[in-house]
mmCIF file with all atom_site columns, C-alpha atoms and ligand atoms in Angstrom:
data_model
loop_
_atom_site.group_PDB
_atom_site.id
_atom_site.type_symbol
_atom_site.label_atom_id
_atom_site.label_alt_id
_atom_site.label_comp_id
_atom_site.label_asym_id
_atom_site.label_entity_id
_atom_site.label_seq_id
_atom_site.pdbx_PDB_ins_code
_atom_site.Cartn_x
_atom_site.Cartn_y
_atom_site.Cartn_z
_atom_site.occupancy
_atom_site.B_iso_or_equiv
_atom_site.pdbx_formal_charge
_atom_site.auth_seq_id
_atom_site.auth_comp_id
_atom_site.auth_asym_id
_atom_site.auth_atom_id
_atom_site.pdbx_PDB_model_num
ATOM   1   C CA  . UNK A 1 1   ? 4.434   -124.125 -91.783  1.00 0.00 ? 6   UNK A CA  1
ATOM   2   C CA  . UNK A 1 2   ? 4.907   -123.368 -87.665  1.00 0.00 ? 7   UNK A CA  1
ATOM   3   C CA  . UNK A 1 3   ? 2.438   -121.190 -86.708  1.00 0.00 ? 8   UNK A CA  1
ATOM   4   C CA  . UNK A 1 4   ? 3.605   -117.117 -86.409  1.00 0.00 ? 9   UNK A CA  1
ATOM   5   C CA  . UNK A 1 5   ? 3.660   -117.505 -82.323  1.00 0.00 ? 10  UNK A CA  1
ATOM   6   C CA  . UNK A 1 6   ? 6.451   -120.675 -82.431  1.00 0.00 ? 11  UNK A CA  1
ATOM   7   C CA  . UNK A 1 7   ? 8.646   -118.236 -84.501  1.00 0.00 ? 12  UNK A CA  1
ATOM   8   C CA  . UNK A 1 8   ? 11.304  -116.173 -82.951  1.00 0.00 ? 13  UNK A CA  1
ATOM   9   C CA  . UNK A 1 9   ? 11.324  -113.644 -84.908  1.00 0.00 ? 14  UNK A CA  1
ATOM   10  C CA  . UNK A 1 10  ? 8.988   -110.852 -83.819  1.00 0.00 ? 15  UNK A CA  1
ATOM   11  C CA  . UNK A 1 11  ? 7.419   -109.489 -86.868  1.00 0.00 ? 16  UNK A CA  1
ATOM   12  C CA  . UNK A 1 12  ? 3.353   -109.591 -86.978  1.00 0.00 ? 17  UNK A CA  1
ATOM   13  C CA  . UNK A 1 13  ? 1.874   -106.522 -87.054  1.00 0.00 ? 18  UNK A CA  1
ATOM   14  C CA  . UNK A 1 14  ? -1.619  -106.267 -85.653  1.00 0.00 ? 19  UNK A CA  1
ATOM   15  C CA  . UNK A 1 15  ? -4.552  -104.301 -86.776  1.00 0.00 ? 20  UNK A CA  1
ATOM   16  C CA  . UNK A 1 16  ? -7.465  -103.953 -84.661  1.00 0.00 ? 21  UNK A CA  1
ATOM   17  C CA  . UNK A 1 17  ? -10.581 -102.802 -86.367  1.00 0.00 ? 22  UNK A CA  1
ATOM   18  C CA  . UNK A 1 18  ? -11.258 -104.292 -89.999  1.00 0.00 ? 23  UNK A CA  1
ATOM   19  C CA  . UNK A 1 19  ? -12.899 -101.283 -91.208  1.00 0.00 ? 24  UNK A CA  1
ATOM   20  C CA  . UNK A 1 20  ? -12.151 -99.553  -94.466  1.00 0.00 ? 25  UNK A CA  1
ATOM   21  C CA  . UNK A 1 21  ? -8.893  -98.566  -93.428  1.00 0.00 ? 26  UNK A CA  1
ATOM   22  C CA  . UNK A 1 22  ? -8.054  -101.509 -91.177  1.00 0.00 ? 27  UNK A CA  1
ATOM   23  C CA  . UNK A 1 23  ? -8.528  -103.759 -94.426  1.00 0.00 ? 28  UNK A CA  1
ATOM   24  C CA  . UNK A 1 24  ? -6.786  -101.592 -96.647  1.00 0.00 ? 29  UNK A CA  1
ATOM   25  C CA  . UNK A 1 25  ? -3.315  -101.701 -95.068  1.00 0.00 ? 30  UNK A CA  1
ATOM   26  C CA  . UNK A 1 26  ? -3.870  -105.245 -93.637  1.00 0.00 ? 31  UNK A CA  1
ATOM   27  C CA  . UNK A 1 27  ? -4.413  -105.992 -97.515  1.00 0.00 ? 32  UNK A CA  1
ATOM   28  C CA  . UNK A 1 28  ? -1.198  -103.837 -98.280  1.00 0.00 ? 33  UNK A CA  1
ATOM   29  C CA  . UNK A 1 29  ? 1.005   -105.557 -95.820  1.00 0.00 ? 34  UNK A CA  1
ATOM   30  C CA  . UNK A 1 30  ? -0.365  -108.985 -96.187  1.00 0.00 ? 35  UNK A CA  1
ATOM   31  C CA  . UNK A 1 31  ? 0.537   -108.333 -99.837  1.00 0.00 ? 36  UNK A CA  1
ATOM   32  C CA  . UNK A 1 32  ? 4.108   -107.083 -99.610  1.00 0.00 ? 37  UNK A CA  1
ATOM   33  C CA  . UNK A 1 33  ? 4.621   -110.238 -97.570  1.00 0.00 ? 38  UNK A CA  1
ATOM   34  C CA  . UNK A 1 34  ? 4.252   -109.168 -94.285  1.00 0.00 ? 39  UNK A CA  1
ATOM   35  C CA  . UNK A 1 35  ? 2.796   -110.746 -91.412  1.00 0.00 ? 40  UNK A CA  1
ATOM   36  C CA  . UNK A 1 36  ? -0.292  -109.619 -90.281  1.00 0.00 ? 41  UNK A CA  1
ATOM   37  C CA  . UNK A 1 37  ? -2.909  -110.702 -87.974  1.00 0.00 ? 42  UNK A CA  1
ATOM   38  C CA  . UNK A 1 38  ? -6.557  -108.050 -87.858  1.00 0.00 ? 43  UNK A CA  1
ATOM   39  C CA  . UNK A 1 39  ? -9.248  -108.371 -84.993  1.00 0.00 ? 44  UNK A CA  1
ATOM   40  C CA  . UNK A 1 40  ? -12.407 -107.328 -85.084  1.00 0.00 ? 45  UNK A CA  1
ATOM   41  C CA  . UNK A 1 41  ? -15.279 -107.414 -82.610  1.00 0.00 ? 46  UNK A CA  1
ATOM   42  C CA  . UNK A 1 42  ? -17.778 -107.966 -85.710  1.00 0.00 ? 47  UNK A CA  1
ATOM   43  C CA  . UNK A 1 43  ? -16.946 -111.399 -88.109  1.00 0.00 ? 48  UNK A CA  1
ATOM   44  C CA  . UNK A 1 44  ? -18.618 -109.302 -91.129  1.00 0.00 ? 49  UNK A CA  1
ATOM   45  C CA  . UNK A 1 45  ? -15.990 -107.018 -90.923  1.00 0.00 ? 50  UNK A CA  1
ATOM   46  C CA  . UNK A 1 46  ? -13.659 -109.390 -92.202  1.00 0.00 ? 51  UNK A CA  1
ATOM   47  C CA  . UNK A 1 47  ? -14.891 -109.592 -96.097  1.00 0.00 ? 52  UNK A CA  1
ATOM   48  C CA  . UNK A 1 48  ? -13.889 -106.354 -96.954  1.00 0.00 ? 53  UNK A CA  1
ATOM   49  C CA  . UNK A 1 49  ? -10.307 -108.310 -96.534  1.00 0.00 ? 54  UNK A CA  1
ATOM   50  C CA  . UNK A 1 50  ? -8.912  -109.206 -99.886  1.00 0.00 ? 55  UNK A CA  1
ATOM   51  C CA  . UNK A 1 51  ? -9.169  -113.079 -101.551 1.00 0.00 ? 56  UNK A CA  1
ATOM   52  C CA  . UNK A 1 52  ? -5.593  -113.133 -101.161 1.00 0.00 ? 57  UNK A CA  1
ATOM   53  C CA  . UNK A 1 53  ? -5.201  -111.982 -97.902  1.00 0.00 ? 58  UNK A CA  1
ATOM   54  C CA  . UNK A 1 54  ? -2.712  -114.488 -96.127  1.00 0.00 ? 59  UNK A CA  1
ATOM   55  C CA  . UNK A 1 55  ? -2.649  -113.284 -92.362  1.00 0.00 ? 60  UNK A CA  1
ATOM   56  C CA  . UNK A 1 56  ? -5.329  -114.285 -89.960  1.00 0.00 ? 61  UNK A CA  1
ATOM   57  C CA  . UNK A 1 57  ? -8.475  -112.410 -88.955  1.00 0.00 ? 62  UNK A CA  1
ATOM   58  C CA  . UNK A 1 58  ? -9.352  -112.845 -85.217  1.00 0.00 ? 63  UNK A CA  1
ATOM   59  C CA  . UNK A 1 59  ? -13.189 -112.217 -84.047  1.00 0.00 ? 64  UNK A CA  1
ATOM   60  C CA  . UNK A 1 60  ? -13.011 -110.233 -80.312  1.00 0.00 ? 65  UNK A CA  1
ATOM   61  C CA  . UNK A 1 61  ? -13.437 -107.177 -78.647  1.00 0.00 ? 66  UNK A CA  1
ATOM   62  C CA  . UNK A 1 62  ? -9.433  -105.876 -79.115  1.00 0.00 ? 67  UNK A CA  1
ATOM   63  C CA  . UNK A 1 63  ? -10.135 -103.698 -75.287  1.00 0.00 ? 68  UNK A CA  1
ATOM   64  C CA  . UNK A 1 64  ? -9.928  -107.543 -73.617  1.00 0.00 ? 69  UNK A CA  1
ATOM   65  C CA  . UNK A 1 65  ? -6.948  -108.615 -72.641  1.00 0.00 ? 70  UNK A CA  1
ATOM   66  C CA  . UNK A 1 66  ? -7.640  -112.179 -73.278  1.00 0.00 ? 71  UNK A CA  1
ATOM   67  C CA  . UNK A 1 67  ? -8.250  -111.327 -76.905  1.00 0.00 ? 72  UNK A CA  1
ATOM   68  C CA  . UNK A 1 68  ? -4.524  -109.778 -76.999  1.00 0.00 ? 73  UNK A CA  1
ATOM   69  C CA  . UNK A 1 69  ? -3.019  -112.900 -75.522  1.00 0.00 ? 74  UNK A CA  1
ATOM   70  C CA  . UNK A 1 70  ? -5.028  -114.412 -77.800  1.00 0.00 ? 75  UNK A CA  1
ATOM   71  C CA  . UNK A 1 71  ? -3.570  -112.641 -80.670  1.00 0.00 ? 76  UNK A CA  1
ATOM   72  C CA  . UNK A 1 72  ? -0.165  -113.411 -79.253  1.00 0.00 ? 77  UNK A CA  1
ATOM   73  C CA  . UNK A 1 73  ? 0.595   -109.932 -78.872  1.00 0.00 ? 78  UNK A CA  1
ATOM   74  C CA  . UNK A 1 74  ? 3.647   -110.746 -77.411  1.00 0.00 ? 79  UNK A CA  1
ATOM   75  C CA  . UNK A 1 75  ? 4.933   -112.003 -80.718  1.00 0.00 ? 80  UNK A CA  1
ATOM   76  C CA  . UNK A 1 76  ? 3.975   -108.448 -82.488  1.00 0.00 ? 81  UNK A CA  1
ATOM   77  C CA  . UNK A 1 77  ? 6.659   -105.579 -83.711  1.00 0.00 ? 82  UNK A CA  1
ATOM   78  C CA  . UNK A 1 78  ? 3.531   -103.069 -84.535  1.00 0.00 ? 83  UNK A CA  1
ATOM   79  C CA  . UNK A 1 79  ? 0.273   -102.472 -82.973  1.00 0.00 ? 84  UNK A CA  1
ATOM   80  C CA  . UNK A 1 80  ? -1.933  -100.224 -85.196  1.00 0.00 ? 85  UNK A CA  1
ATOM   81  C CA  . UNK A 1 81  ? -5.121  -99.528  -83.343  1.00 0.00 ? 86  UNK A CA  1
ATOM   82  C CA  . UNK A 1 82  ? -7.974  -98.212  -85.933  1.00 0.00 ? 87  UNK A CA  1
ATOM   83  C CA  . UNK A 1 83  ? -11.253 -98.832  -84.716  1.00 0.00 ? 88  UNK A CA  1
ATOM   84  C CA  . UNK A 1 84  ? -14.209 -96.069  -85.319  1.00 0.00 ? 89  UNK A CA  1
ATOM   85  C CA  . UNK A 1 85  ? -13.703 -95.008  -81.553  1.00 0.00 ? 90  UNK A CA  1
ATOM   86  C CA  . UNK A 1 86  ? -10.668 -92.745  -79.806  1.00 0.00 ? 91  UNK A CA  1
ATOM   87  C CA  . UNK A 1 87  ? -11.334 -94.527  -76.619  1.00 0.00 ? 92  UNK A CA  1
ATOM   88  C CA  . UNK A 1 88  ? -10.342 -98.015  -77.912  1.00 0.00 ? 93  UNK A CA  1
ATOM   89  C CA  . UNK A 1 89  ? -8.017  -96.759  -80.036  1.00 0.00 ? 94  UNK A CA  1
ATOM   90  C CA  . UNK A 1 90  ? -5.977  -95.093  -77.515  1.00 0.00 ? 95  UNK A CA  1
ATOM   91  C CA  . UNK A 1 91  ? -6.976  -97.883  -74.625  1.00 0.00 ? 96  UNK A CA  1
ATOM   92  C CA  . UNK A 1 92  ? -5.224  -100.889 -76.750  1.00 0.00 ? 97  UNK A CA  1
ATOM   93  C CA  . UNK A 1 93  ? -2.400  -98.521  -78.069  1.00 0.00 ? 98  UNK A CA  1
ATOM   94  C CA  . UNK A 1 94  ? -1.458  -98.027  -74.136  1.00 0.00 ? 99  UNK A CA  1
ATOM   95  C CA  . UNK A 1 95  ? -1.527  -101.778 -73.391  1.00 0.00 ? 100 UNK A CA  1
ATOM   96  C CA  . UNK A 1 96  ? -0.061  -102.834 -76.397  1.00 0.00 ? 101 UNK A CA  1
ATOM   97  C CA  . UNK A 1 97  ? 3.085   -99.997  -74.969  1.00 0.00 ? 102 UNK A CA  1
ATOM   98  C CA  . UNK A 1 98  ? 3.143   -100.297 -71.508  1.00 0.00 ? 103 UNK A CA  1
ATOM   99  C CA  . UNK A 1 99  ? 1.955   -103.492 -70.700  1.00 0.00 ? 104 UNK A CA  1
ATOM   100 C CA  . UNK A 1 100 ? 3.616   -105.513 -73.713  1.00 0.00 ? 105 UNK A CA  1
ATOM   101 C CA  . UNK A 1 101 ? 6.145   -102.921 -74.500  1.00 0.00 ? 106 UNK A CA  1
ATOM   102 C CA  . UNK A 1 102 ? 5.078   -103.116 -78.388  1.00 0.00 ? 107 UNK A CA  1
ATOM   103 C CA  . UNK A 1 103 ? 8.248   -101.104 -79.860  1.00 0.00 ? 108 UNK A CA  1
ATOM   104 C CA  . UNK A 1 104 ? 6.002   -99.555  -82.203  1.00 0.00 ? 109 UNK A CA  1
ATOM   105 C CA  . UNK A 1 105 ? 2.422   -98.441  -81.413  1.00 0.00 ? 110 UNK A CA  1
ATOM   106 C CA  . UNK A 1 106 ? -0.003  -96.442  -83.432  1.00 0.00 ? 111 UNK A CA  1
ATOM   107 C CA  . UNK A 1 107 ? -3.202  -95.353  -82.981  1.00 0.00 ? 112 UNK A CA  1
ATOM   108 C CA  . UNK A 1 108 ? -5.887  -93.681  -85.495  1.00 0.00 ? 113 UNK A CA  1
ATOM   109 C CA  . UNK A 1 109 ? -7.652  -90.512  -83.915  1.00 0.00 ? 114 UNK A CA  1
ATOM   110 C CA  . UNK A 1 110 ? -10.572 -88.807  -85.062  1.00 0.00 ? 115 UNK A CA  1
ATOM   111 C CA  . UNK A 1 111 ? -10.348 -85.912  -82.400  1.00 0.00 ? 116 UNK A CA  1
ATOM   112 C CA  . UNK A 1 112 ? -6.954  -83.661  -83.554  1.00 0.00 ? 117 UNK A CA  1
ATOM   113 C CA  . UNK A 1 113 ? -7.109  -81.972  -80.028  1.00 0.00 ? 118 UNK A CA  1
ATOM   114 C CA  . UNK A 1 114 ? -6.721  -85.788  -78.320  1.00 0.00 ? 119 UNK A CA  1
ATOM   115 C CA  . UNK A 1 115 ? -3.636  -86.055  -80.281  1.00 0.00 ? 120 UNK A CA  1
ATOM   116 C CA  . UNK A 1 116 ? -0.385  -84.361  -78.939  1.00 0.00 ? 121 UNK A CA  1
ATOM   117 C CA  . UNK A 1 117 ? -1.212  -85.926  -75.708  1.00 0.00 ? 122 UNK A CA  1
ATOM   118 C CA  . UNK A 1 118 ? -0.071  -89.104  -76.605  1.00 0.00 ? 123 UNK A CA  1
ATOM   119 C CA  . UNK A 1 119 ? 3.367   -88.465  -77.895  1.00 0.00 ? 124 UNK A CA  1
ATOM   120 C CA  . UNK A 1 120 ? 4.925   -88.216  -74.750  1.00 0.00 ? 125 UNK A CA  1
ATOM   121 C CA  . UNK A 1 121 ? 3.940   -91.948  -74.403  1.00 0.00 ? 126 UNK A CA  1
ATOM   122 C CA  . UNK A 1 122 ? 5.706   -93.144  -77.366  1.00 0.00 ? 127 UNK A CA  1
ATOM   123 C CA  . UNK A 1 123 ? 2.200   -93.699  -79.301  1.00 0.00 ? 128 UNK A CA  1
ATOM   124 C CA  . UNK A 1 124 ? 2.306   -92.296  -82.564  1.00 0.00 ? 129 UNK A CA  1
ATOM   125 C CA  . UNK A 1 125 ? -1.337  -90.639  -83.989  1.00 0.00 ? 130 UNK A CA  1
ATOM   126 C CA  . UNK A 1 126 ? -2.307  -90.711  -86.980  1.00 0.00 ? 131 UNK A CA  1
ATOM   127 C CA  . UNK A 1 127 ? -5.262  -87.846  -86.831  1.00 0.00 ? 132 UNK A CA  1
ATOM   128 C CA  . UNK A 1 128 ? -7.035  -87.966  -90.806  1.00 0.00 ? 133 UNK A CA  1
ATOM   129 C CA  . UNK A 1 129 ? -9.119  -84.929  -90.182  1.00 0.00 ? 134 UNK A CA  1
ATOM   130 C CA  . UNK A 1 130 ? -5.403  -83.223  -89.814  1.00 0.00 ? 135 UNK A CA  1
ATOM   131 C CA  . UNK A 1 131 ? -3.940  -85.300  -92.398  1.00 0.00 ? 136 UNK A CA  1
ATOM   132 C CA  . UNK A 1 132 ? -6.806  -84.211  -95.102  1.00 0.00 ? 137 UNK A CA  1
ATOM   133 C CA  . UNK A 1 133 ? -6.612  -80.264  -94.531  1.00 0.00 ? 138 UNK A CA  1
ATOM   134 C CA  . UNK A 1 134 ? -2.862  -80.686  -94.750  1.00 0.00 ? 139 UNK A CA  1
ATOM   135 C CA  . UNK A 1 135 ? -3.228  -82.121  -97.735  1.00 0.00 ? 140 UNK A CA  1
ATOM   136 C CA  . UNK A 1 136 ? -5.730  -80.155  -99.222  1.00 0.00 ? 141 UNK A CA  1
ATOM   137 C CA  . UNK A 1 137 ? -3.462  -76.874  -98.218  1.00 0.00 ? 142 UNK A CA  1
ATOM   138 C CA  . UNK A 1 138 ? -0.897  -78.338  -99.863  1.00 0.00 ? 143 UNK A CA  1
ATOM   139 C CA  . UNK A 1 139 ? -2.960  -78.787  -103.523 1.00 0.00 ? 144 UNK A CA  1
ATOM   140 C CA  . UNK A 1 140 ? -4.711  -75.168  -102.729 1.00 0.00 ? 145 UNK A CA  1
ATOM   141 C CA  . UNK A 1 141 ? -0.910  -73.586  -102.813 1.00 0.00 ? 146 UNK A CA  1
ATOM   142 C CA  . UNK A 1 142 ? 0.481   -75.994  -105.768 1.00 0.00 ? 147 UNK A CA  1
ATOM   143 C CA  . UNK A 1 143 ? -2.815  -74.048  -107.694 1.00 0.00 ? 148 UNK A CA  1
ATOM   144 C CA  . UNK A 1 144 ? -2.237  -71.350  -106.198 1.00 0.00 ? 149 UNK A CA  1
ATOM   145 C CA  . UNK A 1 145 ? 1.480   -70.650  -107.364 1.00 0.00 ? 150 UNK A CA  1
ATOM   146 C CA  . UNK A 1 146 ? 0.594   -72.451  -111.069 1.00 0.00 ? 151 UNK A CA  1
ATOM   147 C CA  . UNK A 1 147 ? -2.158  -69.389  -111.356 1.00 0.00 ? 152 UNK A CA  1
ATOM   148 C CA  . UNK A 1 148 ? 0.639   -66.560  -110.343 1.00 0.00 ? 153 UNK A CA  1
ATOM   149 C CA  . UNK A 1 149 ? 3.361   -68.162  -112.769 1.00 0.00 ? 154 UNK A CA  1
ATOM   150 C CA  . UNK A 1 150 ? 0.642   -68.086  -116.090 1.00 0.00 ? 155 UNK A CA  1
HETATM 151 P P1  . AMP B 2 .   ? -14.656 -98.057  -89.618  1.00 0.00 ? 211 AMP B P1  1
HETATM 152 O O1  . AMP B 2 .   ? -15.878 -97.437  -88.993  1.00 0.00 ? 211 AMP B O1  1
HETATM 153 O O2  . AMP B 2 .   ? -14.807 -98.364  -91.095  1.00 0.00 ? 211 AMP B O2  1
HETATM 154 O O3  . AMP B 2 .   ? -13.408 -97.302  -89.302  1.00 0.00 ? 211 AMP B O3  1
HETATM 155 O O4  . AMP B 2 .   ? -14.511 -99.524  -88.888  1.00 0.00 ? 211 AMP B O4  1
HETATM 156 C C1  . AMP B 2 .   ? -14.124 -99.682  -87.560  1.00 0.00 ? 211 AMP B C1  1
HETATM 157 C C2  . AMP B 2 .   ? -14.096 -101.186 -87.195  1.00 0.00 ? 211 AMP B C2  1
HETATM 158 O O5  . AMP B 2 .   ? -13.645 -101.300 -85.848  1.00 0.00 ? 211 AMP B O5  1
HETATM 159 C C3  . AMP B 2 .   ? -15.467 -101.890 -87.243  1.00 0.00 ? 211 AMP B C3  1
HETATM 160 O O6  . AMP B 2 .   ? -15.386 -103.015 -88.120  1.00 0.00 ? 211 AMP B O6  1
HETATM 161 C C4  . AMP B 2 .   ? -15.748 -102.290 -85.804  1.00 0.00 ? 211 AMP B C4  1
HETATM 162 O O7  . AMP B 2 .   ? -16.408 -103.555 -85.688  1.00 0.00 ? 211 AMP B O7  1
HETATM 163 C C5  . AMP B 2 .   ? -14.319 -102.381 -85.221  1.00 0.00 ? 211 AMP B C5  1
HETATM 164 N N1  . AMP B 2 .   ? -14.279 -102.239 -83.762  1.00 0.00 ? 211 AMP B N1  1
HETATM 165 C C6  . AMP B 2 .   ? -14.836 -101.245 -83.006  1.00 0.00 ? 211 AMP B C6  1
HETATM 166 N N2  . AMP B 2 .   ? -14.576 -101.452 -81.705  1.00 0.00 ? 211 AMP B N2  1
HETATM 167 C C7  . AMP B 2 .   ? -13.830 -102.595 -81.619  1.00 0.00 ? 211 AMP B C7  1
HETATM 168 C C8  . AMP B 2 .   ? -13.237 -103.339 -80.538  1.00 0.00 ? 211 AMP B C8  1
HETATM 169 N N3  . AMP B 2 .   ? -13.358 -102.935 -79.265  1.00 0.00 ? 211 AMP B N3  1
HETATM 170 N N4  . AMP B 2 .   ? -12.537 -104.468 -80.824  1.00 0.00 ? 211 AMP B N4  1
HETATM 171 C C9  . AMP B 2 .   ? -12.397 -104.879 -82.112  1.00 0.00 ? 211 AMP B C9  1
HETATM 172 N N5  . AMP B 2 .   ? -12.938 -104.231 -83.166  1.00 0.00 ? 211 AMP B N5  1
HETATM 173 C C10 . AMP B 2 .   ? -13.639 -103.105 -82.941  1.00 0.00 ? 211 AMP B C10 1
#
């Protein structure tokens, strides 16, 4: 098999940051057959990937370029940046845009006032602290109406 990079087809998706939720979709879209390559700054990170995991898992720090190039990033539709800090996050999710002009960027926030700002640059957020409490509104007013219709 060629390797992804000698394809012409651009459709890797790169995570950066194997941590519980960089494994769990790089599992997910390894499985559905997806290409996927994951870098991580720490090689441990890497067994919470599945046995079956088919992509490739890259050991660097993802803020370098030369671990981008590395990564081919070129070659990538989707750049999801999910590390444990906002900084990185939000430093590869800019080069991945404006530098590679990745058509589809996203990065993981943990600060919900950080994330409007970024829409205007075409970087989609994914904020979980705002994704919970809509959530959990959303169950508190499905029990809420069951309790007014008994
Ligand atoms: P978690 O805390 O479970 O969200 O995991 C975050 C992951 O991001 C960890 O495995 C870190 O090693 C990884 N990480 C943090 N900073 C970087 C970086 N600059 N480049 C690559 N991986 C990183």
């Amino acid at each position: 098999m060629k390797p992804f990079w000698k394809n012409e087809q651009k459709d890797i998706t790169i995570i950066v940051g194997c941590g519980r939720l960089g494994a769990n979709l790089a599992n997910t879209l390894s499985e559905e057959g997806g290409g996927v390559l994951i870098i991580d700054a720490n090689p441990d990170a890497f067994r919470k990937l599945s046995g079956s995991f088919s992509g490739i898992a890259q050991v660097g720090d993802a803020t370098l370029i030369h671990t981008l190039e590395e990564a081919h990033i070129r070659q990538a539709a989707a750049v999801v940046a999910v590390t444990n800090n906002d900084n990185t996050n939000i430093l590869v999710a800019q080069i991945a845009k404006e530098m590679y002009g990745i058509p589809h960027v996203i990065a993981r926030l943990y600060d919900p006032e950080r994330e409007c700002v970024y829409d205007e640059f075409g970087i989609e957020t994914i904020c979980p602290a705002v994704l919970s409490s809509k959530e959990i509104d959303k169950l508190l007013g499905a029990w809420a109406g069951k309790e007014q219709a008994i």
